[in-house]
Amino acid sequence: MDKTSTIFDDVKWSSLKKDLKKTVGDTAYNNWLKHLNYVSMKENTITFSVPTKFLRDWIVNNYSDKIKNESKKYLKTIDIIKFVVKPNGGRIVPGTTRTIKSTDNHWKSTLDLRSNQTSNYPNEFGAPLDPRFTFENFVVGKPNELAFAASQRVSEADKISFNPLFLCGGVGLGKTHLMHAIGWKIKEQQPDRKVIYLSAEKFMYQFVRALRYKDTSAFKEQFRSIDVLMIDDVQFISGKDNTQEEFFHTFNALIEQNKQIVISADKSPTDLDGVQERLKSRLGCGLVADIHPTTYELRLGILIEKAKKRGVEIPPKVLEFLSHRIISNVREMEGALNRLVAHGTLVGTPITIETAQLVLQDLLKSSNKKITIEEIQKKVAEHFNIRITDMHSPRRSRSVARPRQIAMYLAKSITSRSLPEIGRKFGGRDHTTVMHAVKKIEELKLSDINFNEDLELLKRLIDS
Ligand code: ADP
Ligand code: MG
């Protein structure tokens, strides 16, 4: 048995990974090196695998030196690093090896002759647009109205109002949707204008490829005829200086030629980590349109719209329940709806709050904060403008007794506390008092629509 092959073991690999993380930083590590896997160590060659060709190229071009240096700390004899492509859970893809050799401390990247990279520089650019992502399918509410209006403006104008349009907002809030919608609208109304949509990752991929084929002019050529360029998720451009450089020049050239640019990121330009200052300020020089986290109303609106699109009948109560409880982002909410509908059709049971609770247990749990009785008391007291001590006091006047009953009711319906436990937190009241309060509020809810709405609002205040 080859002794050296066992010297580099799992323990060393985990430790090497830690070292790499330290050298390149958390962001770069998570974006790129996290996917690197150790395959084998034979004689002077250490082999790693990555799930995609894109990652392989990126790592070879940007991190092979660092990987070499760190690996050498574990095994001085390492002289050659090999990268192979192995999709997650799959087998190594033949002909994807890239070998990095060291000669006199000078490491050179060589292409494995068997690899399929002998074709000419491929001329594919941009990504297709998703037919579901149109303006018509986009539900507008307070949190996204500016971004929506700005996107519409960009897709309508032949005259440029703001350049670039920078859409920023958290994951799953509709940035990609809006960009595709811009693309569709322009294609429909001004088919002569050439629109290109691509992710920042793909932009970098194209650029790395161009470098490899020593053909950056072809890369630049692709931009020349573009009228509207949209680049999604530019936070991924962080760190890599020569790509940023290229991005910056492309960007300036297009703006000078009066071409429209639309950018998205999960942060505002000034908050982008690892991006050069001049690029940040260039990115922020048009209109920065924030997409804020969704509100209850917007979530409900989106769910109603999506349910309608799918042609399924879902009781309004269930939609309200979902909008209350799934607050992270629209994507997750859509997933919940899909799961619920699938369950309904497969099992054949009607969709109710109970089935929703059952089917979506995991999702609901994660967005279900632990709310305490004290928080409920505080919010209710604030809402009715009474003192928090009135929650415990023996006072029975209507102005404090009703809010107190409401707080008890909410404590019962939101927390998992028992009636006696709740009673104790309300100045040592008996559990029958709590039970009475719950009954009373339930009656009022049914008989008084204003009261019901007020209660819903309170619940939302406490939930958020
Ligand atoms: P982001 O790019 O911001 O991460 P996406 O644009 O991919 O988010 O949106 C995630 C999902 O949520 C998509 O299916 C999209 O259609 C949907 N979505 C987000 N916002 C809205 C909205 N306001 N109306 C309708 N669908 C939305
Ligand atoms: Mg997106």
XYZ file of C-alpha atoms and ligand atoms in Angstrom:
492
model
C 0.000 0.000 0.000
C 1.182 3.460 -0.866
C 2.149 5.014 2.447
C 1.944 8.611 1.428
C -1.671 8.245 0.426
C -2.668 7.735 4.028
C -0.603 10.531 5.438
C -3.016 13.155 4.350
C -6.098 12.079 6.261
C -9.486 13.526 7.160
C -8.149 15.242 10.217
C -5.535 17.058 8.199
C -8.087 17.923 5.562
C -10.392 19.572 8.093
C -7.504 21.416 9.527
C -6.342 22.537 6.078
C -9.847 23.796 5.373
C -9.719 25.868 8.536
C -6.386 27.331 7.468
C -7.769 28.191 4.050
C -10.729 29.911 5.615
C -8.376 31.984 7.704
C -6.192 32.948 4.732
C -8.903 33.889 2.265
C -11.537 35.181 4.698
C -15.042 33.940 5.459
C -16.818 35.459 2.471
C -14.435 34.140 -0.160
C -14.239 30.799 1.574
C -18.000 30.376 1.663
C -18.409 31.515 -1.925
C -15.678 29.395 -3.435
C -13.596 27.091 -1.316
C -16.364 25.593 0.775
C -17.150 23.319 -2.143
C -13.629 21.996 -2.446
C -13.173 18.365 -1.485
C -10.108 16.310 -0.909
C -9.874 13.249 -3.179
C -6.472 11.663 -2.875
C -2.807 12.140 -2.181
C -0.315 10.107 -4.166
C 3.408 10.660 -4.304
C 3.775 14.360 -5.011
C 0.254 14.991 -6.229
C -2.731 16.072 -4.222
C -6.111 15.930 -5.912
C -9.192 17.951 -5.036
C -12.672 17.861 -6.472
C -15.226 20.629 -6.991
C -18.862 20.291 -8.073
C -18.748 22.453 -11.222
C -16.355 23.512 -13.959
C -17.035 27.099 -13.145
C -15.857 26.618 -9.588
C -12.834 24.691 -10.766
C -11.744 27.478 -13.091
C -12.393 30.128 -10.552
C -10.421 28.324 -7.904
C -7.555 27.501 -10.259
C -7.293 31.104 -11.370
C -7.674 32.749 -8.046
C -6.821 30.443 -5.226
C -4.427 27.763 -6.411
C -1.417 29.556 -4.939
C -3.015 29.836 -1.566
C -4.160 26.222 -1.635
C -0.668 25.137 -2.599
C 0.976 27.132 0.164
C -1.389 25.871 2.801
C -1.186 22.253 1.592
C 2.569 22.357 1.626
C 2.478 23.139 5.304
C 1.028 19.703 5.802
C 3.136 17.824 3.313
C 6.341 19.348 2.000
C 6.546 16.868 -0.866
C 3.459 18.190 -2.612
C 4.458 19.371 -6.034
C 1.362 19.057 -8.141
C -2.199 20.030 -7.396
C -4.986 18.514 -9.425
C -8.558 19.679 -9.609
C -11.283 17.450 -10.971
C -14.959 18.124 -11.441
C -17.239 15.899 -9.452
C -20.874 16.958 -9.179
C -22.231 16.604 -5.659
C -22.963 12.986 -5.026
C -21.837 12.099 -8.536
C -18.703 10.672 -10.123
C -15.710 12.495 -11.430
C -16.457 13.955 -14.850
C -13.870 12.589 -17.305
C -11.601 15.114 -18.969
C -12.064 17.826 -16.398
C -8.717 17.644 -14.682
C -6.730 20.816 -14.322
C -3.232 20.394 -13.060
C -1.129 23.012 -11.344
C 2.584 22.200 -11.380
C 5.338 23.735 -9.371
C 8.723 24.343 -10.958
C 11.354 26.282 -9.069
C 8.773 27.828 -6.865
C 7.043 29.067 -9.942
C 3.637 27.545 -10.323
C 2.133 27.303 -13.721
C -1.309 26.302 -14.687
C -1.467 23.725 -17.428
C -4.520 22.358 -19.094
C -4.916 18.643 -19.094
C -4.715 17.636 -22.744
C -7.660 15.322 -22.431
C -9.892 18.114 -21.272
C -12.606 19.310 -23.552
C -11.461 22.896 -23.621
C -10.027 22.874 -27.088
C -13.101 24.390 -28.713
C -13.061 28.037 -29.647
C -14.117 30.679 -27.238
C -17.797 29.919 -26.831
C -20.111 32.705 -27.682
C -22.901 32.293 -25.222
C -23.804 35.267 -23.188
C -26.639 36.219 -20.934
C -29.230 33.958 -19.405
C -32.792 33.244 -20.503
C -35.702 35.060 -18.879
C -38.195 33.188 -16.734
C -41.682 33.509 -18.264
C -43.275 33.608 -14.813
C -41.422 36.750 -13.842
C -43.452 39.545 -15.435
C -44.787 42.863 -14.184
C -48.301 41.451 -14.427
C -47.369 38.709 -11.980
C -45.725 41.064 -9.542
C -47.802 42.145 -6.577
C -47.080 45.680 -5.502
C -47.198 46.918 -1.926
C -45.526 49.533 0.217
C -42.259 47.608 0.626
C -41.608 47.257 -3.102
C -43.503 50.108 -4.759
C -40.449 52.251 -5.467
C -38.502 49.352 -6.957
C -41.526 48.390 -9.023
C -42.129 51.897 -10.341
C -38.460 52.403 -11.131
C -38.304 49.079 -12.971
C -41.327 49.999 -15.031
C -39.817 53.346 -15.876
C -36.597 51.733 -17.013
C -38.465 49.328 -19.263
C -40.550 52.019 -20.867
C -38.184 54.869 -21.440
C -36.091 55.348 -24.541
C -34.704 58.252 -22.658
C -32.685 57.219 -19.645
C -33.906 58.584 -16.322
C -31.495 56.991 -13.924
C -28.437 54.972 -14.582
C -27.787 52.515 -13.136
C -30.951 51.352 -11.473
C -29.731 49.532 -8.406
C -32.277 47.167 -6.847
C -31.353 46.090 -3.387
C -33.093 43.906 -0.880
C -32.874 40.655 1.032
C -33.097 37.246 -0.521
C -36.425 36.160 -1.994
C -37.987 39.614 -2.106
C -38.356 39.922 -5.868
C -35.148 41.434 -7.274
C -34.692 38.788 -9.942
C -38.389 38.854 -10.694
C -38.273 42.591 -11.411
C -35.204 42.317 -13.612
C -36.788 39.623 -15.744
C -39.950 41.696 -15.908
C -37.929 44.606 -17.287
C -36.464 42.255 -19.863
C -39.840 40.919 -20.992
C -41.382 44.343 -21.229
C -38.593 45.673 -23.408
C -38.636 42.610 -25.622
C -42.343 43.096 -26.096
C -42.440 46.827 -26.697
C -39.071 47.629 -28.195
C -37.879 44.379 -29.746
C -34.979 46.174 -31.412
C -33.304 46.957 -28.158
C -30.873 44.285 -27.131
C -31.311 43.243 -23.545
C -28.877 41.074 -21.682
C -29.577 39.620 -18.285
C -26.966 37.641 -16.402
C -25.844 36.881 -12.891
C -22.676 38.458 -11.570
C -21.360 34.920 -11.242
C -21.896 34.298 -14.902
C -20.296 37.613 -15.742
C -17.202 36.518 -13.861
C -17.309 33.119 -15.488
C -17.357 34.692 -18.927
C -14.516 36.930 -17.955
C -12.394 34.126 -16.570
C -13.030 32.181 -19.736
C -12.010 35.149 -21.832
C -8.790 35.383 -19.878
C -8.130 31.729 -20.397
C -8.668 31.986 -24.118
C -6.630 35.169 -24.039
C -9.561 36.739 -25.723
C -10.789 39.596 -23.611
C -11.546 41.581 -26.733
C -14.226 39.043 -27.659
C -15.540 39.425 -24.172
C -15.734 43.175 -24.558
C -17.180 42.841 -28.024
C -20.206 41.110 -26.567
C -21.133 44.257 -24.714
C -20.817 46.595 -27.632
C -24.209 45.931 -29.148
C -26.103 45.758 -25.876
C -28.724 48.397 -25.091
C -29.714 47.246 -21.649
C -27.432 45.274 -19.365
C -28.774 43.678 -16.213
C -26.475 42.033 -13.728
C -28.026 40.134 -10.854
C -26.545 39.569 -7.398
C -23.422 41.702 -7.714
C -22.488 40.959 -4.118
C -20.796 37.886 -5.598
C -18.296 40.040 -7.385
C -16.604 40.839 -4.093
C -12.934 40.161 -3.633
C -11.697 39.513 -7.139
C -9.821 42.576 -8.234
C -9.251 42.001 -11.920
C -12.874 41.049 -12.501
C -13.949 44.144 -10.667
C -11.601 46.141 -12.802
C -13.193 44.702 -15.927
C -16.633 45.219 -14.530
C -15.836 48.824 -13.758
C -14.624 49.523 -17.291
C -17.508 47.737 -18.946
C -19.829 49.653 -16.724
C -18.311 53.041 -17.497
C -18.187 52.362 -21.212
C -21.865 51.455 -21.294
C -22.939 54.415 -19.208
C -20.960 56.742 -21.447
C -22.748 55.311 -24.460
C -26.039 55.966 -22.745
C -26.902 52.320 -22.329
C -29.204 51.385 -19.497
C -27.774 49.319 -16.667
C -29.741 47.516 -13.991
C -27.983 45.957 -11.038
C -29.203 43.958 -8.074
C -27.595 43.034 -4.795
C -28.589 41.943 -1.351
C -27.104 45.128 0.086
C -26.875 48.778 -0.862
C -23.792 49.784 -2.903
C -22.080 51.349 0.100
C -22.524 48.180 2.152
C -21.024 45.803 -0.418
C -18.060 44.055 1.154
C -14.859 43.574 -0.761
C -15.808 45.924 -3.567
C -13.527 48.765 -4.576
C -14.634 52.204 -3.419
C -14.777 53.705 -6.881
C -16.976 50.861 -8.092
C -19.256 51.275 -5.090
C -19.726 54.948 -5.747
C -20.275 54.289 -9.459
C -22.928 51.684 -8.642
C -24.734 54.096 -6.372
C -24.737 57.062 -8.710
C -28.110 56.349 -10.330
C -31.181 55.360 -8.385
C -30.880 52.950 -5.490
C -34.296 51.375 -4.947
C -34.711 49.355 -1.785
C -37.054 46.419 -1.581
C -38.026 46.253 2.066
C -39.079 43.143 3.948
C -42.663 42.171 3.212
C -45.578 43.338 5.304
C -48.542 41.197 6.244
C -50.699 42.919 3.619
C -48.205 42.311 0.847
C -47.739 38.679 1.812
C -51.473 38.154 1.794
C -51.789 39.912 -1.565
C -49.090 37.722 -3.065
C -50.640 34.541 -1.707
C -54.072 35.428 -3.046
C -52.522 36.142 -6.440
C -50.497 32.922 -6.494
C -53.459 30.815 -5.395
C -55.543 32.386 -8.147
C -52.851 31.659 -10.728
C -52.766 28.034 -9.739
C -56.530 27.848 -9.935
C -56.917 26.349 -6.492
C -59.498 27.247 -3.921
C -57.846 28.012 -0.619
C -59.924 29.337 2.257
C -59.037 32.981 3.041
C -58.425 32.004 6.648
C -55.637 29.675 5.579
C -54.037 32.360 3.425
C -54.217 34.773 6.329
C -52.690 32.202 8.587
C -49.779 31.661 6.180
C -49.211 35.399 5.796
C -49.034 35.727 9.545
C -46.728 32.888 10.118
C -44.319 32.746 7.199
C -42.563 36.026 7.312
C -39.053 35.339 6.067
C -39.522 35.857 2.319
C -41.765 35.376 -0.660
C -39.901 32.351 -1.962
C -40.495 30.452 1.247
C -44.127 31.452 1.245
C -44.551 30.202 -2.314
C -42.909 26.944 -1.323
C -45.366 26.600 1.536
C -48.295 27.198 -0.792
C -47.021 24.631 -3.266
C -46.558 22.069 -0.571
C -50.005 22.686 0.805
C -51.634 22.401 -2.605
C -49.687 19.240 -3.415
C -50.706 17.712 -0.141
C -54.306 18.667 -0.741
C -54.449 17.088 -4.192
C -52.463 13.976 -3.289
C -54.175 13.133 -0.045
C -57.486 14.561 -1.105
C -58.198 16.347 2.156
C -59.554 19.885 2.223
C -57.043 22.624 2.962
C -57.599 23.970 6.456
C -55.528 25.757 9.064
C -55.063 22.428 10.804
C -53.679 20.682 7.714
C -51.501 23.717 7.042
C -50.110 23.503 10.534
C -49.410 19.827 10.072
C -47.937 19.935 6.573
C -45.823 23.011 7.191
C -44.652 22.170 10.668
C -40.960 22.701 9.940
C -41.452 26.047 8.180
C -43.747 27.369 10.846
C -41.406 26.378 13.576
C -38.501 28.292 12.141
C -40.470 31.510 11.849
C -42.161 30.987 15.169
C -40.386 33.130 17.695
C -40.847 32.292 21.354
C -43.160 35.013 22.548
C -43.476 35.511 26.290
C -46.484 36.510 28.314
C -44.570 39.589 29.464
C -44.113 40.728 25.863
C -47.799 40.271 25.211
C -48.694 42.265 28.295
C -46.331 45.031 27.273
C -47.629 45.292 23.705
C -51.260 45.182 24.771
C -50.714 47.806 27.466
C -48.975 50.040 24.940
C -51.743 49.533 22.437
C -54.493 50.521 24.886
C -52.407 53.150 26.546
C -52.659 51.674 30.023
C -49.878 50.955 32.502
C -48.271 47.572 32.398
C -48.889 47.221 36.151
C -52.603 47.238 35.361
C -52.102 43.773 33.903
C -51.451 42.524 37.446
C -53.584 44.938 39.446
C -56.955 43.997 40.916
C -58.649 46.981 39.250
C -61.850 45.967 37.518
C -62.827 49.093 35.610
C -63.673 48.308 32.000
C -60.801 50.431 30.638
C -58.228 48.081 32.153
C -60.246 44.871 32.504
C -60.896 44.483 28.778
C -57.254 44.954 27.701
C -56.269 42.545 30.429
C -58.703 39.957 29.078
C -57.322 40.490 25.613
C -53.809 39.921 26.886
C -54.918 36.714 28.585
C -56.613 35.535 25.427
C -53.492 36.262 23.370
C -51.310 34.538 25.949
C -53.482 31.470 25.603
C -53.555 31.478 21.811
C -49.936 32.455 21.128
C -47.906 30.828 23.881
C -48.078 27.258 25.085
C -48.644 28.271 28.714
C -51.427 26.597 30.686
C -54.390 28.492 32.129
C -53.059 28.419 35.726
C -49.638 29.604 34.541
C -51.249 32.481 32.679
C -53.387 33.336 35.702
C -50.306 33.533 37.875
C -48.645 36.018 35.510
C -51.718 38.241 35.705
C -51.417 39.099 39.383
C -52.081 35.604 40.661
C -55.540 35.208 39.160
C -57.381 31.923 39.132
C -57.399 29.749 36.004
C -61.181 30.123 35.747
C -60.693 33.866 35.355
C -58.418 33.214 32.412
C -60.888 30.769 30.941
C -63.650 33.331 31.293
C -61.490 35.958 29.570
C -60.755 33.649 26.649
C -64.455 32.871 26.205
C -65.430 36.507 26.419
C -62.904 37.567 23.782
C -63.916 34.759 21.462
C -67.518 35.924 21.687
C -66.553 39.516 20.965
C -64.458 38.429 18.012
C -67.467 36.804 16.436
C -69.943 39.561 17.158
C -67.868 42.679 16.536
C -65.972 43.013 13.310
C -64.055 46.103 14.469
C -63.008 44.331 17.582
C -61.845 41.374 15.527
C -59.733 43.590 13.299
C -58.215 45.319 16.279
C -57.307 41.963 17.714
C -55.729 40.819 14.456
C -53.659 43.963 14.377
C -52.469 43.381 17.913
C -51.538 39.822 17.079
C -49.486 41.054 14.173
C -47.747 43.614 16.342
C -46.821 40.899 18.770
C -45.791 38.434 16.061
C -43.462 40.799 14.260
P -34.613 37.673 -5.110
O -34.026 37.725 -6.482
O -34.813 39.018 -4.507
O -33.906 36.739 -4.180
P -36.839 36.511 -6.520
O -37.091 37.584 -7.508
O -36.147 35.298 -7.009
O -36.086 37.080 -5.231
O -38.238 36.116 -5.847
C -38.455 34.886 -5.193
C -39.815 34.343 -5.543
O -40.813 35.169 -4.973
C -40.072 34.322 -7.022
O -40.798 33.174 -7.352
C -40.919 35.558 -7.269
O -41.789 35.390 -8.352
C -41.671 35.685 -5.975
N -41.977 37.082 -5.633
C -41.195 37.937 -4.921
N -41.798 39.124 -4.779
C -42.993 39.026 -5.403
C -44.092 39.925 -5.601
N -44.096 41.163 -5.102
N -45.159 39.461 -6.299
C -45.187 38.220 -6.785
N -44.187 37.317 -6.637
C -43.111 37.706 -5.947
Mg -32.368 36.732 -7.187
